[in-house]
mmCIF file of C-alpha atoms in Angstrom:
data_model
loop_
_atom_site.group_PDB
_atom_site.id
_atom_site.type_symbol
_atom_site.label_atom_id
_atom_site.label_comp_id
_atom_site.label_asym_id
_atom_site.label_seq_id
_atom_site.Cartn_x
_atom_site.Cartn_y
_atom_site.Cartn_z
ATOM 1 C CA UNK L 6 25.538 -19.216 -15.877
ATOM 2 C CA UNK L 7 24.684 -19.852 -12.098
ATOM 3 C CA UNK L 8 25.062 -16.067 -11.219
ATOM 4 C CA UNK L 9 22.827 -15.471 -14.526
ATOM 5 C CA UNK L 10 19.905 -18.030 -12.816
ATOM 6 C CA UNK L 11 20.199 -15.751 -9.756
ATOM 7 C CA UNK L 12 19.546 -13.159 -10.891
ATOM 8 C CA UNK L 13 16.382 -13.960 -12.962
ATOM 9 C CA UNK L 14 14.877 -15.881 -10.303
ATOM 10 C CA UNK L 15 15.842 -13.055 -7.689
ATOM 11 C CA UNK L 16 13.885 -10.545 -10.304
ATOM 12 C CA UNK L 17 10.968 -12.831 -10.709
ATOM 13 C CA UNK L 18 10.651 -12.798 -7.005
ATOM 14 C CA UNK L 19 11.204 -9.303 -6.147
ATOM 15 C CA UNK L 20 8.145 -8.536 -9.376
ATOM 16 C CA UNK L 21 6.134 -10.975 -7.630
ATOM 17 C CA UNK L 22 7.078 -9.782 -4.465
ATOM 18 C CA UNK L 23 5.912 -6.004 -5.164
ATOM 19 C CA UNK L 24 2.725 -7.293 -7.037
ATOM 20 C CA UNK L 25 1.667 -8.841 -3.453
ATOM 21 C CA UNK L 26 2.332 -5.976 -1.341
ATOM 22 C CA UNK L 27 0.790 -3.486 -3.823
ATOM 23 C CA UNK L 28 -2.571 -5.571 -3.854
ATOM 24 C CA UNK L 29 -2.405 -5.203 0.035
ATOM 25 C CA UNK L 30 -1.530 -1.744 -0.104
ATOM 26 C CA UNK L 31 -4.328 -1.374 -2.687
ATOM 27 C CA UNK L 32 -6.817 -2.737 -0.519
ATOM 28 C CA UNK L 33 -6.054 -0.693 2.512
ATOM 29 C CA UNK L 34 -5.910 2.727 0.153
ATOM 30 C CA UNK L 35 -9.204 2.005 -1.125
ATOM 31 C CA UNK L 36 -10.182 1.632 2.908
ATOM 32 C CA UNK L 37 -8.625 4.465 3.737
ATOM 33 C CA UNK L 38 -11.125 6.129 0.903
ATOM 34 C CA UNK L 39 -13.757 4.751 2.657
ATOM 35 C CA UNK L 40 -13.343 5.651 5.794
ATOM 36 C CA UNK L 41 -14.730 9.307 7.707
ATOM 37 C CA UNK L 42 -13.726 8.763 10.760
ATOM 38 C CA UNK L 43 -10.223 10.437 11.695
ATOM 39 C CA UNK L 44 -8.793 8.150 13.941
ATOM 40 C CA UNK L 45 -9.661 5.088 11.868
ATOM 41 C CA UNK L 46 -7.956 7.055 8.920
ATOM 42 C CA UNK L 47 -4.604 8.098 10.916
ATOM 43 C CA UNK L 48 -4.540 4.114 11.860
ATOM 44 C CA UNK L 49 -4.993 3.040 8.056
ATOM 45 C CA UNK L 50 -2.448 5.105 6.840
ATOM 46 C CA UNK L 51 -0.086 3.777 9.959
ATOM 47 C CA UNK L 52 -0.751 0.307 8.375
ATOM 48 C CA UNK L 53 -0.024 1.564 4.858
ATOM 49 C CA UNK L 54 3.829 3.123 6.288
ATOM 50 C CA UNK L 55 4.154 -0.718 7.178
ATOM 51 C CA UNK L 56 3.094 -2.028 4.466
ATOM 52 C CA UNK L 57 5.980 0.263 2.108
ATOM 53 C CA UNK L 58 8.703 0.432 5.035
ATOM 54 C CA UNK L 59 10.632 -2.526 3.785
ATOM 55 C CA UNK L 60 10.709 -1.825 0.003
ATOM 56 C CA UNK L 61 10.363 1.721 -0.086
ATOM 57 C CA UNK L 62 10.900 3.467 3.267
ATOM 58 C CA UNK L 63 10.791 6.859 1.804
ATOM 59 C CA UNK L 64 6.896 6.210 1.010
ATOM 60 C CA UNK L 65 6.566 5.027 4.602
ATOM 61 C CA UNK L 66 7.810 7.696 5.917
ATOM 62 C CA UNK L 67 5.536 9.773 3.897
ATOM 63 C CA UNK L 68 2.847 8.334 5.304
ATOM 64 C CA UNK L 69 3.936 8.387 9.034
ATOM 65 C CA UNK L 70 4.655 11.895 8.671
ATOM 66 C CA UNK L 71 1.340 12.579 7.129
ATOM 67 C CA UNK L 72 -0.291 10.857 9.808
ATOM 68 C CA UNK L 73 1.240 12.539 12.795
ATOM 69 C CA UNK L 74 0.670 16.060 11.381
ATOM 70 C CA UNK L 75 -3.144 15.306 11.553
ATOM 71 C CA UNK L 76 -2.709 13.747 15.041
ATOM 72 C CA UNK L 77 -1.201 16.731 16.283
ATOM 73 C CA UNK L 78 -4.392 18.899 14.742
ATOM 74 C CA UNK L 79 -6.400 16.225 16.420
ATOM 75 C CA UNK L 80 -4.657 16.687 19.862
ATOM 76 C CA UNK L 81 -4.736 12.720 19.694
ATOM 77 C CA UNK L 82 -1.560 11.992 22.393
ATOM 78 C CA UNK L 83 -1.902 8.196 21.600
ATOM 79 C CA UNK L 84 -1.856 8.278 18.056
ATOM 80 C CA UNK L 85 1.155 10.955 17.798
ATOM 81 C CA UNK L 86 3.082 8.423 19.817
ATOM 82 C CA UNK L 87 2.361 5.669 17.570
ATOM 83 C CA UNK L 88 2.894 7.802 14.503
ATOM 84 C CA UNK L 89 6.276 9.506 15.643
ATOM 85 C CA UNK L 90 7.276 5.342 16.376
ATOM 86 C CA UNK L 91 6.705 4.461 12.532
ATOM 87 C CA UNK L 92 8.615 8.228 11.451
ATOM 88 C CA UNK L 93 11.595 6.425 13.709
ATOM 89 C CA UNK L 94 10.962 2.808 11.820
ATOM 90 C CA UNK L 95 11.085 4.707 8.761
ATOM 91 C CA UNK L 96 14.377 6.307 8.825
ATOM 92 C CA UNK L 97 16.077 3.112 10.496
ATOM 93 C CA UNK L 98 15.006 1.209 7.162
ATOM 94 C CA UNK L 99 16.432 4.633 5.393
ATOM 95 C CA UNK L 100 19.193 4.037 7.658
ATOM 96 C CA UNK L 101 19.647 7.364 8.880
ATOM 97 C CA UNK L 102 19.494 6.590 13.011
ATOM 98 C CA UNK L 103 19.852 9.895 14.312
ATOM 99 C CA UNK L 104 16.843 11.170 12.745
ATOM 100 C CA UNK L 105 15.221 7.401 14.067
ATOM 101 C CA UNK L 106 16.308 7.493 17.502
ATOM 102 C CA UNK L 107 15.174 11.594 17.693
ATOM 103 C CA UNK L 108 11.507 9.997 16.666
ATOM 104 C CA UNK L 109 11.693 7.417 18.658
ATOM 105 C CA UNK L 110 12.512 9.559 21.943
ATOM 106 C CA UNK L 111 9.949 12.066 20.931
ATOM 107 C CA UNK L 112 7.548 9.205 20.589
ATOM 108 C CA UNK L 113 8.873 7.625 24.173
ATOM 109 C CA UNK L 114 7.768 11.015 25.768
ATOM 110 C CA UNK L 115 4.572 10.943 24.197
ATOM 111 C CA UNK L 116 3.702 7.791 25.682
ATOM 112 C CA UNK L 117 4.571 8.804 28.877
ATOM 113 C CA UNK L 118 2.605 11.597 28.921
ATOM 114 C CA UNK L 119 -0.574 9.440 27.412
ATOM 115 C CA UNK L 120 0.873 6.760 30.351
ATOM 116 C CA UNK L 121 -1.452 4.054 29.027
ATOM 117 C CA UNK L 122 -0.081 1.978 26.483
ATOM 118 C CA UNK L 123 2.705 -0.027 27.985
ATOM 119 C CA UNK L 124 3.419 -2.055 25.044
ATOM 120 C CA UNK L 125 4.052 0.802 22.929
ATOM 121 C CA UNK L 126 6.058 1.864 25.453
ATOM 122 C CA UNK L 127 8.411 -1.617 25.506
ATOM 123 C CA UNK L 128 8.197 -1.982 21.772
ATOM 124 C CA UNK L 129 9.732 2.117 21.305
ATOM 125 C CA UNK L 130 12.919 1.069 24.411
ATOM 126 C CA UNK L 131 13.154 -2.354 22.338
ATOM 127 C CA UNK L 132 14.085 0.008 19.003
ATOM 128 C CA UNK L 133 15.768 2.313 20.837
ATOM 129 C CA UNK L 134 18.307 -0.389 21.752
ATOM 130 C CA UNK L 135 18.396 -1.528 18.020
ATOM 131 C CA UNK L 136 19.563 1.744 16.964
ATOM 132 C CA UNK L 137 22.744 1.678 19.520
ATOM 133 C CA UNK L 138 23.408 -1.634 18.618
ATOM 134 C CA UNK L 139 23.078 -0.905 15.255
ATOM 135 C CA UNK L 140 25.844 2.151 16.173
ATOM 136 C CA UNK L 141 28.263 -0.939 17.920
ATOM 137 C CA UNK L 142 27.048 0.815 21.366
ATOM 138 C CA UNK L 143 25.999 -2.546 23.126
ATOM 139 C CA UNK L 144 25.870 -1.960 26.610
ATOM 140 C CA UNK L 145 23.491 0.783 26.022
ATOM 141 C CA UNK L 146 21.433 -0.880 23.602
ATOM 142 C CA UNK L 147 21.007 -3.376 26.719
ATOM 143 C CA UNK L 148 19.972 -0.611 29.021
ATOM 144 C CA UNK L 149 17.063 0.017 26.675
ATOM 145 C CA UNK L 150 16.214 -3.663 25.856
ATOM 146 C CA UNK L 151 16.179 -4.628 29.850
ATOM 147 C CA UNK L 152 13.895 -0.954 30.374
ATOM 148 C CA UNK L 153 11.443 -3.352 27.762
ATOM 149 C CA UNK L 154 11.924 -6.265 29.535
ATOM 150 C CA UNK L 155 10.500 -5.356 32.764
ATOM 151 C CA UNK L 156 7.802 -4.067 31.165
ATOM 152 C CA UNK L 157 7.075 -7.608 29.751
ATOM 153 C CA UNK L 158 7.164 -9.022 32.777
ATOM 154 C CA UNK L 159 4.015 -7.003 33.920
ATOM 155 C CA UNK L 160 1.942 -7.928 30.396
ATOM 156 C CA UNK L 161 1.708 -10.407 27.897
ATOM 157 C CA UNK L 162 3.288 -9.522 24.541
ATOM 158 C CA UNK L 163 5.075 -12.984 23.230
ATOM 159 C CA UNK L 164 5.695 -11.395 19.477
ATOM 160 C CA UNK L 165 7.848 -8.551 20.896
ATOM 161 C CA UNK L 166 9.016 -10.768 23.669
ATOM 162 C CA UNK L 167 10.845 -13.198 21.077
ATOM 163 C CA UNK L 168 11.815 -9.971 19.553
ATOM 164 C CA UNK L 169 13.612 -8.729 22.312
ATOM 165 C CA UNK L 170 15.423 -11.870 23.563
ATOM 166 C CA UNK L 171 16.837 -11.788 20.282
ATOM 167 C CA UNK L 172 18.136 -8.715 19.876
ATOM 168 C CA UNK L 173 19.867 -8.751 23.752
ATOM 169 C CA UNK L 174 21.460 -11.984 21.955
ATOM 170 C CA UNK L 175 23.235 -10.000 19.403
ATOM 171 C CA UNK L 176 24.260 -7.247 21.786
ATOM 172 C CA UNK L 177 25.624 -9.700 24.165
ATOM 173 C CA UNK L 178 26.806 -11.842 21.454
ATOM 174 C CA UNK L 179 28.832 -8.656 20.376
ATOM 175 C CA UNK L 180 30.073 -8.423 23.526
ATOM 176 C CA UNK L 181 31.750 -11.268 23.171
ATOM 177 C CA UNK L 182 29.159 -13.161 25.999
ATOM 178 C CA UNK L 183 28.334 -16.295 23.363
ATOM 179 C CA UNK L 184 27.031 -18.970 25.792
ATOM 180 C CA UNK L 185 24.673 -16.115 26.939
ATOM 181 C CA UNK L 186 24.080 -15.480 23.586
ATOM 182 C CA UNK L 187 22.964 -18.348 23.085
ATOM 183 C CA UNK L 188 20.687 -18.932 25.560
ATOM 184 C CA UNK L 189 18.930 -15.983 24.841
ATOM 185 C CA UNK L 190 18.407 -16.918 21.022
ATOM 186 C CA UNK L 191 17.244 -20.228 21.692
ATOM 187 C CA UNK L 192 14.617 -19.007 24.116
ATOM 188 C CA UNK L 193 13.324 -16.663 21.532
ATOM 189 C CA UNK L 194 13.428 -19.063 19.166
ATOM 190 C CA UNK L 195 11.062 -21.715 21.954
ATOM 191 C CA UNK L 196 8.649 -18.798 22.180
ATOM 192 C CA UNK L 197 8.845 -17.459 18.404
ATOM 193 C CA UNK L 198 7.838 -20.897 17.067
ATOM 194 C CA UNK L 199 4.871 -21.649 20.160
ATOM 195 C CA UNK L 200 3.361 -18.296 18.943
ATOM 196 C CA UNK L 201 3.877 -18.825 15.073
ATOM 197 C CA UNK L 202 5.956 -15.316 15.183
ATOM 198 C CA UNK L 203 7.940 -16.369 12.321
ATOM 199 C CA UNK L 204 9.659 -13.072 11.170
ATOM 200 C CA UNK L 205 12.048 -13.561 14.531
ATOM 201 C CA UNK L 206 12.333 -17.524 13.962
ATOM 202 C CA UNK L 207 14.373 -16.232 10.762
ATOM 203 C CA UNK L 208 16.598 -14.303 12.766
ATOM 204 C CA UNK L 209 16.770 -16.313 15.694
ATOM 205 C CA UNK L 210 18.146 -18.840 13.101
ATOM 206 C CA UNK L 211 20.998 -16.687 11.633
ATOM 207 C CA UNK L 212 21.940 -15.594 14.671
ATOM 208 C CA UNK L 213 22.349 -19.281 15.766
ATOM 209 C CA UNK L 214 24.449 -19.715 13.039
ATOM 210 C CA UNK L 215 26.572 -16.765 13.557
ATOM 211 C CA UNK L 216 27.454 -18.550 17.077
ATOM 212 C CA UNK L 217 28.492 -21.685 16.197
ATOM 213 C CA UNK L 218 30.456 -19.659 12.983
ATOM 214 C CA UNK L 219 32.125 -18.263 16.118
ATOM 215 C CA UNK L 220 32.590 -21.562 17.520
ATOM 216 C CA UNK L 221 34.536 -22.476 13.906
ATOM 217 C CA UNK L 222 31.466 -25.618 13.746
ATOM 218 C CA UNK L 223 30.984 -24.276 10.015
ATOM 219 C CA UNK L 224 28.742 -27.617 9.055
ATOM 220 C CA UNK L 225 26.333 -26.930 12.038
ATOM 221 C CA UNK L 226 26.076 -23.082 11.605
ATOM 222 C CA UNK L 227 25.293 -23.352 7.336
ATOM 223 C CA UNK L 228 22.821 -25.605 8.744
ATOM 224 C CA UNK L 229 21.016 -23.027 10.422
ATOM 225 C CA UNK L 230 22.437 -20.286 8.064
ATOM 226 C CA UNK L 231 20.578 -22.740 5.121
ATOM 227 C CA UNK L 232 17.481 -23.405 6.984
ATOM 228 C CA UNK L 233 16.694 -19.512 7.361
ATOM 229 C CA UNK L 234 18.016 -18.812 3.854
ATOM 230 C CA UNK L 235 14.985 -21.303 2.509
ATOM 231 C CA UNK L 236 12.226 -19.643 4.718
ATOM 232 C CA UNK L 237 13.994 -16.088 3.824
ATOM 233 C CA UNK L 238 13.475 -17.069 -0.220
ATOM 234 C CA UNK L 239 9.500 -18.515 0.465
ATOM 235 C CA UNK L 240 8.755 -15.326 2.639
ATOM 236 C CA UNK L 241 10.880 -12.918 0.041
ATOM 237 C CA UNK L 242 12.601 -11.197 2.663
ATOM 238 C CA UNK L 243 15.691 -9.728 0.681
ATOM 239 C CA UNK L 244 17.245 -8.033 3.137
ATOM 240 C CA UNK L 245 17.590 -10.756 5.213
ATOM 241 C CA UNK L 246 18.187 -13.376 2.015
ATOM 242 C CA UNK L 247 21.741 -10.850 1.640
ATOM 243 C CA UNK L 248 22.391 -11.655 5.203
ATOM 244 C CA UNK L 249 21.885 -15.488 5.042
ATOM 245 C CA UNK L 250 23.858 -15.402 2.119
ATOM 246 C CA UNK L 251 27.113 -13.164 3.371
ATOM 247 C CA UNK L 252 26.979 -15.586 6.603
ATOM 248 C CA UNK L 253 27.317 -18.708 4.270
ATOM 249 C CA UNK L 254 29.879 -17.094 1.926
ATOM 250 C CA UNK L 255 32.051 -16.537 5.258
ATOM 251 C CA UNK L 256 31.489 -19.968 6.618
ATOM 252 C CA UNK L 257 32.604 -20.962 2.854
ATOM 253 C CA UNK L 258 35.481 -19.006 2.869
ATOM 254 C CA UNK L 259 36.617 -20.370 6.336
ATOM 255 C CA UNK L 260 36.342 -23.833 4.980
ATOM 256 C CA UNK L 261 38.445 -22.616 2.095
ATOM 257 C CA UNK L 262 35.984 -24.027 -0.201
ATOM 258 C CA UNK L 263 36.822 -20.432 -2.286
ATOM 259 C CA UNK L 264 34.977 -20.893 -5.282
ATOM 260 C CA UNK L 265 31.971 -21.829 -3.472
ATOM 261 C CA UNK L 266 32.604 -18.481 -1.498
ATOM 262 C CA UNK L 267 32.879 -16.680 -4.403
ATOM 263 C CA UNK L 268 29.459 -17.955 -5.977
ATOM 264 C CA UNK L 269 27.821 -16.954 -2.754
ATOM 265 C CA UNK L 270 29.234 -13.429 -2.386
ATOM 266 C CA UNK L 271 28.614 -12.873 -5.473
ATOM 267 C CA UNK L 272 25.042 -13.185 -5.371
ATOM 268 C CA UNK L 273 25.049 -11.264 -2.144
ATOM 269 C CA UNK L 274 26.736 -8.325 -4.373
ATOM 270 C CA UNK L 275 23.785 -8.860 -6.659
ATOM 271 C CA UNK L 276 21.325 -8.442 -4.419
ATOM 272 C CA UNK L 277 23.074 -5.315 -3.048
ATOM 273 C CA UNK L 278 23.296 -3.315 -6.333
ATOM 274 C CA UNK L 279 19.375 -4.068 -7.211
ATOM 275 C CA UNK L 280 17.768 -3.012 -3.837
ATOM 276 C CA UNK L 281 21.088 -0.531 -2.824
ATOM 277 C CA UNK L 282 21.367 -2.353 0.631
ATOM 278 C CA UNK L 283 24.092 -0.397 1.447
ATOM 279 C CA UNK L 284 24.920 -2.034 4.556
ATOM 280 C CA UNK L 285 25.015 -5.123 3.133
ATOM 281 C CA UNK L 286 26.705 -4.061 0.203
ATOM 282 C CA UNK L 287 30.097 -2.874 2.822
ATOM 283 C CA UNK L 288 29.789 -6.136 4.312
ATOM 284 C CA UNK L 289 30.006 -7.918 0.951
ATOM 285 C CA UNK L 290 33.114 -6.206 -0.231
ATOM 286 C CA UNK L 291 34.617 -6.533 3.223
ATOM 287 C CA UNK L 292 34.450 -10.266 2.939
ATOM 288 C CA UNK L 293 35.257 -10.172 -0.445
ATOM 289 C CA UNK L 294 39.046 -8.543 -0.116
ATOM 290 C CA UNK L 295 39.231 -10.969 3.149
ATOM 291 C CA UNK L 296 38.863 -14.371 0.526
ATOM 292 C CA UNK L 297 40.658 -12.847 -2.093
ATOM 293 C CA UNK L 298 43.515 -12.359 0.320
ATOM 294 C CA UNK L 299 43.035 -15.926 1.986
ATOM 295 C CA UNK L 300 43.010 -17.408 -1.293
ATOM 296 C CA UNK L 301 46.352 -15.677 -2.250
ATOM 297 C CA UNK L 302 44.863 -13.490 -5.053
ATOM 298 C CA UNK L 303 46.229 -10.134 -3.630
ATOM 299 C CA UNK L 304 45.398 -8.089 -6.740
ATOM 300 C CA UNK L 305 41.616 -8.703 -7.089
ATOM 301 C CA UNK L 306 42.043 -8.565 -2.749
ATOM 302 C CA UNK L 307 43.748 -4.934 -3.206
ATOM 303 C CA UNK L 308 40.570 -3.648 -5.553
ATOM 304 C CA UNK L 309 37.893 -4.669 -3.482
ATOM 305 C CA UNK L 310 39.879 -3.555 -0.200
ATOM 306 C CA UNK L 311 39.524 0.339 -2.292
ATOM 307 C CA UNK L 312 35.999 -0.591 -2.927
ATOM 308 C CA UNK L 313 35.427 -1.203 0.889
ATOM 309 C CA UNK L 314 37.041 2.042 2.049
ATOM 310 C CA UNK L 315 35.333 3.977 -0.655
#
C-alpha cells in the first residue's frame, strides 16, 4: 500500500512537474519566434537546452548543438564557448563524460582565445572537475576545481562559489579527508543560504549527511538527509529525491531497522525505473544485496547481487 502511495504521488509530481517547465519552455519558444536578432536567438535557445537538460537531456543537447552551429557561421567566439559548455552539460546529464569533458575542453579553449569572460572560464574548470570526480579521479578533479578557485578570488561569483566549495567537499571527502570535508560543505552551505542559491543548499545538505553517515551518527545525518529530502520533494528535483532517499535507506540499514530500509530502497528503485536514472538505479541494487545479506536473507541478497553486476 505505502509503495502504491509513492508512486501516485511521485507521478502526480513528475505530471505537474513537466506541465511547469513546458509553460516556461513555451514562453521562451514563443520568444525565440519573436526575436531577429541572432545573438539574442543563439542565447534563447541556450536558455531553452537548460530549461530540458534535467528531464530530457537529449532535447538539450539538441538545442546546444543547434546553437553552436549558427555561432560558428556567425564567427561569434563568445557564444561558441558558451554553447560548446551546455553540449558538455548535456551529455553529463546523458551521462556519457567523454563526449562532456571533449565539449567542455573545446569550450575551455574557446574562452581563452575570446580571453574575456572569466566566469565562464571558472564555471567550464568547475565541470571539468565534476566529470573526474564523477570517473573516481579526485585529485584531478581538484586540480580543476582549485584552477576555478583562483579565478574567484579575482571576481565575485557567490552562486558558483558555493558550487565549487561543494564539490572540492566530495572530492576530498572521497579521499577520505572528512574534517576537510566538512569544512568545505559548511562554508558553501554559509554562502549558499546568504545568497538564496538554493539548488547547492540541497546538496550541501546531503553531503552533510553523508559525513556524519561516515561518522556512524545515523540520527544526525537522516536529519540532514530528511531536511534536503523535503526541499528535494517541494522543488521536484528527482534526481536528487533518489539520492536523499538511497542515503536514508543506508543509514536505515546500518541501524538495522531493515524493513524501514526496505520501504526506502524500494521507492528509490521506483524512481529509477520511471526516469531510467541509471546511476542511481546501480546504487540501489548495490545497497539492496548489502541489506539483504545483513539481514541474513542470502537468497533475495544473491539475486540482486546478479542484478548489480548485470
Amino acid at each position: 500500500m505505502h509503495s502504491f502511495k509513492f508512486i501516485l504521488l511521485f507521478l502526480m509530481l513528475l505530471a505537474a512537474t513537466i506541465v511547469s517547465a513546458q509553460d516556461h519552455i513555451d514562453s521562451l519558444t514563443e520568444a525565440l519566434s519573436r526575436s531577429a536578432k541572432k545573438p539574442e536567438q543563439m542565447q534563447i535557445m541556450l536558455q531553452i537546452a537548460d530549461e530540458y537538460r534535467i528531464n530530457d537531456p537529449s532535447e538539450a543537447l539538441r538545442y546546444s548543438k543547434w546553437t553552436y552551429e549558427l555561432a560558428v557561421e556567425a564567427e561569434d567566439i563568445q557564444l561558441q564557448a558558451l554553447a560548446a559548455n551546455s553540449i558538455g552539460a548535456s551529455y553529463h546529464y546523458l551521462e556519457d563524460l567523454t563526449r562532456s569533458s571533449k565539449h567542455y575542453f573545446k569550450a575551455l579553449e574557446l574562452v581563452e582565445i575570446h580571453g574575456e569572460d572569466q566566469a565562464l572560464k571558472a564555471r567550464i574548470l568547475n565541470n571539468l572537475g565534476w566529470n573526474f570526480q564523477k570517473q573516481d579521479a579526485y585529485e584531478t578533479a581538484l586540480e580543476y576545481y582549485r584552477k576555478s578557485w583562483n579565478i574567484l578570488q579575482e571576481i565575485s561569483y557567490p552562486e558558483l562559489l558555493g558550487l565549487l566549495t561543494n564539490n572540492m567537499g566530495v572530492s576530498l571527502r572521497n579521499l577520505g579527508r572528512t574534517d576537510e570535508a566538512l569544512e568545505m560543505f559548511t562554508k558553501s552551505l554559509e554562502i549558499n543560504q546568504q545568497k538564496g542559491n538554493f539548488n547547492t543548499v540541497l546538496y550541501n545538505l546531503n553531503n552533510i549527511g553523508l559525513i556524519y553517515q561516515g561518522k556512524e551518527q545515523h540520527d544526525l545525518a537522516n536529519v540532514y538527509f530528511s531536511k534536503a529530502l523535503a526541499i528535494n520533494y517541494s522543488r521536484k528535483n528527482y534526481m536528487e529525491i533518489a539520492n536523499n532517499l538511497n542515503n536514508l535507506g543506508v543509514s536505515y540499514m546500518e541501524m538495522e531497522q531493515w524493513k524501514r530500509a526496505l520501504d526506502t530502497l524500494n521507492r528509490v528503485s521506483v524512481l529509477c525505473d520511471t526516469l531510467e536514472l541509471k546511476g542511481a538505479k546501480v546504487n540501489v541494487l548495490g545497497n539492496m544485496q548489502r541489506l539483504h545479506e545483513k539481514s541474513g536473507d542470502f537468497k533475495q541478497s544473491l539475486v540482486y547481487y546478479k542484478d548489480y553486476i548485470n
